[in-house]
PDB file of C-alpha atoms in Angstrom:
ATOM      1  CA  UNK A   1      10.220  13.555  -0.947  1.00  0.00           C
ATOM      2  CA  UNK A   2      10.414  14.589   2.820  1.00  0.00           C
ATOM      3  CA  UNK A   3      10.581  11.505   5.510  1.00  0.00           C
ATOM      4  CA  UNK A   4       7.891  11.010   7.094  1.00  0.00           C
ATOM      5  CA  UNK A   5       6.071  12.786   4.196  1.00  0.00           C
ATOM      6  CA  UNK A   6       2.679  14.618   4.581  1.00  0.00           C
ATOM      7  CA  UNK A   7      -0.089  13.415   2.943  1.00  0.00           C
ATOM      8  CA  UNK A   8      -0.751  15.526   0.066  1.00  0.00           C
ATOM      9  CA  UNK A   9       3.082  14.962  -1.403  1.00  0.00           C
ATOM     10  CA  UNK A  10       2.516  11.244  -1.563  1.00  0.00           C
ATOM     11  CA  UNK A  11       2.965  10.787  -5.208  1.00  0.00           C
ATOM     12  CA  UNK A  12      -0.080   9.703  -7.654  1.00  0.00           C
ATOM     13  CA  UNK A  13       1.758   6.658  -9.531  1.00  0.00           C
ATOM     14  CA  UNK A  14      -1.349   5.995 -12.071  1.00  0.00           C
ATOM     15  CA  UNK A  15      -0.334   4.554 -15.237  1.00  0.00           C
ATOM     16  CA  UNK A  16       2.691   2.610 -16.208  1.00  0.00           C
ATOM     17  CA  UNK A  17       4.681   6.092 -16.999  1.00  0.00           C
ATOM     18  CA  UNK A  18       3.692   7.586 -13.600  1.00  0.00           C
ATOM     19  CA  UNK A  19       4.627   4.355 -11.884  1.00  0.00           C
ATOM     20  CA  UNK A  20       7.715   3.881 -13.613  1.00  0.00           C
ATOM     21  CA  UNK A  21       9.043   7.327 -12.553  1.00  0.00           C
ATOM     22  CA  UNK A  22       7.732   7.285  -8.794  1.00  0.00           C
ATOM     23  CA  UNK A  23       9.757   3.902  -8.844  1.00  0.00           C
ATOM     24  CA  UNK A  24      12.866   5.019 -10.189  1.00  0.00           C
ATOM     25  CA  UNK A  25      12.802   7.838  -7.867  1.00  0.00           C
ATOM     26  CA  UNK A  26      12.964   5.998  -5.216  1.00  0.00           C
ATOM     27  CA  UNK A  27      15.375   4.016  -6.223  1.00  0.00           C
ATOM     28  CA  UNK A  28      17.866   6.712  -7.010  1.00  0.00           C
ATOM     29  CA  UNK A  29      17.524   8.064  -3.726  1.00  0.00           C
ATOM     30  CA  UNK A  30      17.489   4.737  -1.431  1.00  0.00           C
ATOM     31  CA  UNK A  31      13.645   5.371  -0.511  1.00  0.00           C
ATOM     32  CA  UNK A  32      11.177   3.296   0.558  1.00  0.00           C
ATOM     33  CA  UNK A  33       8.353   3.131  -2.765  1.00  0.00           C
ATOM     34  CA  UNK A  34       5.676   4.372  -1.462  1.00  0.00           C
ATOM     35  CA  UNK A  35       2.768   5.848  -3.854  1.00  0.00           C
ATOM     36  CA  UNK A  36      -1.167   5.912  -4.393  1.00  0.00           C
ATOM     37  CA  UNK A  37      -2.730   5.065  -7.877  1.00  0.00           C
ATOM     38  CA  UNK A  38      -6.251   5.652  -8.814  1.00  0.00           C
ATOM     39  CA  UNK A  39      -7.989   2.304 -10.032  1.00  0.00           C
ATOM     40  CA  UNK A  40     -11.298   1.662 -11.800  1.00  0.00           C
ATOM     41  CA  UNK A  41     -14.514   3.007 -10.070  1.00  0.00           C
ATOM     42  CA  UNK A  42     -13.113   5.797  -8.383  1.00  0.00           C
ATOM     43  CA  UNK A  43     -11.259   3.336  -6.079  1.00  0.00           C
ATOM     44  CA  UNK A  44      -7.318   3.822  -5.098  1.00  0.00           C
ATOM     45  CA  UNK A  45      -4.866   1.695  -4.375  1.00  0.00           C
ATOM     46  CA  UNK A  46      -1.565   2.181  -1.505  1.00  0.00           C
ATOM     47  CA  UNK A  47       1.464   0.371  -2.821  1.00  0.00           C
ATOM     48  CA  UNK A  48       4.634   0.507  -1.135  1.00  0.00           C
ATOM     49  CA  UNK A  49       7.960  -1.601  -0.730  1.00  0.00           C
ATOM     50  CA  UNK A  50      11.549  -1.769   0.580  1.00  0.00           C
ATOM     51  CA  UNK A  51      13.570  -2.996  -2.023  1.00  0.00           C
ATOM     52  CA  UNK A  52      13.862   0.793  -3.737  1.00  0.00           C
ATOM     53  CA  UNK A  53      15.650   1.164  -0.169  1.00  0.00           C
ATOM     54  CA  UNK A  54      18.915  -0.480  -0.844  1.00  0.00           C
ATOM     55  CA  UNK A  55      20.147  -3.704   0.585  1.00  0.00           C
ATOM     56  CA  UNK A  56      21.089  -1.958   4.130  1.00  0.00           C
ATOM     57  CA  UNK A  57      17.253  -1.754   4.771  1.00  0.00           C
ATOM     58  CA  UNK A  58      15.585  -3.960   6.874  1.00  0.00           C
ATOM     59  CA  UNK A  59      12.453  -4.329   8.381  1.00  0.00           C
ATOM     60  CA  UNK A  60      12.189  -6.072  11.993  1.00  0.00           C
ATOM     61  CA  UNK A  61       9.684  -8.934  12.117  1.00  0.00           C
ATOM     62  CA  UNK A  62       7.521  -6.941  14.920  1.00  0.00           C
ATOM     63  CA  UNK A  63       7.149  -4.091  12.616  1.00  0.00           C
ATOM     64  CA  UNK A  64       6.083  -6.365   9.449  1.00  0.00           C
ATOM     65  CA  UNK A  65       3.769  -8.357  11.677  1.00  0.00           C
ATOM     66  CA  UNK A  66       1.894  -5.021  13.040  1.00  0.00           C
ATOM     67  CA  UNK A  67       1.509  -3.656   9.474  1.00  0.00           C
ATOM     68  CA  UNK A  68      -0.248  -7.230   8.034  1.00  0.00           C
ATOM     69  CA  UNK A  69      -2.405  -6.763  11.744  1.00  0.00           C
ATOM     70  CA  UNK A  70      -3.451  -3.142  10.957  1.00  0.00           C
ATOM     71  CA  UNK A  71      -4.273  -4.555   7.131  1.00  0.00           C
ATOM     72  CA  UNK A  72      -6.138  -7.220   7.687  1.00  0.00           C
ATOM     73  CA  UNK A  73      -7.942  -4.841  10.286  1.00  0.00           C
ATOM     74  CA  UNK A  74      -8.384  -2.603   7.626  1.00  0.00           C
ATOM     75  CA  UNK A  75      -9.613  -5.749   5.325  1.00  0.00           C
ATOM     76  CA  UNK A  76     -12.492  -7.025   8.015  1.00  0.00           C
ATOM     77  CA  UNK A  77     -13.706  -3.220   8.193  1.00  0.00           C
ATOM     78  CA  UNK A  78     -14.256  -3.410   4.380  1.00  0.00           C
ATOM     79  CA  UNK A  79     -11.992  -0.408   4.115  1.00  0.00           C
ATOM     80  CA  UNK A  80      -9.331  -1.954   1.799  1.00  0.00           C
ATOM     81  CA  UNK A  81     -10.492  -4.916  -0.415  1.00  0.00           C
ATOM     82  CA  UNK A  82      -9.844  -8.396   0.375  1.00  0.00           C
ATOM     83  CA  UNK A  83      -6.530  -9.044  -2.104  1.00  0.00           C
ATOM     84  CA  UNK A  84      -4.832  -6.597   0.017  1.00  0.00           C
ATOM     85  CA  UNK A  85      -1.126  -7.860   0.093  1.00  0.00           C
ATOM     86  CA  UNK A  86       1.237  -8.050   2.463  1.00  0.00           C
ATOM     87  CA  UNK A  87       4.373  -9.805   1.302  1.00  0.00           C
ATOM     88  CA  UNK A  88       7.775  -9.423   3.590  1.00  0.00           C
ATOM     89  CA  UNK A  89       9.153  -5.953   0.786  1.00  0.00           C
ATOM     90  CA  UNK A  90       5.975  -4.913  -0.554  1.00  0.00           C
ATOM     91  CA  UNK A  91       2.547  -4.249   0.107  1.00  0.00           C
ATOM     92  CA  UNK A  92      -0.556  -2.964  -1.828  1.00  0.00           C
ATOM     93  CA  UNK A  93      -4.194  -2.287  -0.601  1.00  0.00           C
ATOM     94  CA  UNK A  94      -6.583  -2.166  -3.242  1.00  0.00           C
ATOM     95  CA  UNK A  95     -10.322  -0.478  -2.881  1.00  0.00           C
ATOM     96  CA  UNK A  96      -9.210   2.374  -0.992  1.00  0.00           C
ATOM     97  CA  UNK A  97     -12.677   4.628  -0.904  1.00  0.00           C
ATOM     98  CA  UNK A  98     -11.288   8.020  -1.312  1.00  0.00           C
ATOM     99  CA  UNK A  99      -7.907   9.585  -2.722  1.00  0.00           C
ATOM    100  CA  UNK A 100      -7.491  11.409   0.822  1.00  0.00           C
ATOM    101  CA  UNK A 101      -7.226   8.253   2.437  1.00  0.00           C
ATOM    102  CA  UNK A 102      -5.166   6.134   0.385  1.00  0.00           C
ATOM    103  CA  UNK A 103      -2.961   9.209   0.812  1.00  0.00           C
ATOM    104  CA  UNK A 104      -3.268   8.933   4.952  1.00  0.00           C
ATOM    105  CA  UNK A 105      -2.099   5.583   4.752  1.00  0.00           C
ATOM    106  CA  UNK A 106       0.323   5.552   2.273  1.00  0.00           C
ATOM    107  CA  UNK A 107       1.933   8.498   4.193  1.00  0.00           C
ATOM    108  CA  UNK A 108       1.908   6.296   7.483  1.00  0.00           C
ATOM    109  CA  UNK A 109       4.058   4.270   5.372  1.00  0.00           C
ATOM    110  CA  UNK A 110       6.600   6.303   4.028  1.00  0.00           C
ATOM    111  CA  UNK A 111       9.250   6.198   6.575  1.00  0.00           C
ATOM    112  CA  UNK A 112      13.070   5.289   6.502  1.00  0.00           C
ATOM    113  CA  UNK A 113      12.726   2.627   9.818  1.00  0.00           C
ATOM    114  CA  UNK A 114      10.885   1.221  10.556  1.00  0.00           C
ATOM    115  CA  UNK A 115       7.432   0.845   8.500  1.00  0.00           C
ATOM    116  CA  UNK A 116       5.050   2.375  11.377  1.00  0.00           C
ATOM    117  CA  UNK A 117       1.489   0.747  10.947  1.00  0.00           C
ATOM    118  CA  UNK A 118      -1.464   3.055   9.104  1.00  0.00           C
ATOM    119  CA  UNK A 119      -3.904   4.560  11.695  1.00  0.00           C
ATOM    120  CA  UNK A 120      -7.597   3.073  11.673  1.00  0.00           C
TER     121      UNK A 120
END
């Protein structure tokens, strides 16, 4: 994937095989893992993680704080579900209402360093 990645090129990792393929591809290229998955009820999940980018990839604390703040706003506006996870090396947002919006959010996260905060 080009960096930053246009939204329409964000991979769909729905299903175990697709997820593993996308994750392995990110690892092989020392890239940040970013993907979307289709959930039940025609909702989408955005996933991103830095472990695939290698040990030299560091996300600044200020960037992590900004991402958490944006995800909190997405939860408050009911754009993503309450179970959004924003750990230090991985994030996940469930319940995105459209594939297009999921791709937009994922594309906003798909950069080398640092992760920018997705726009609302």
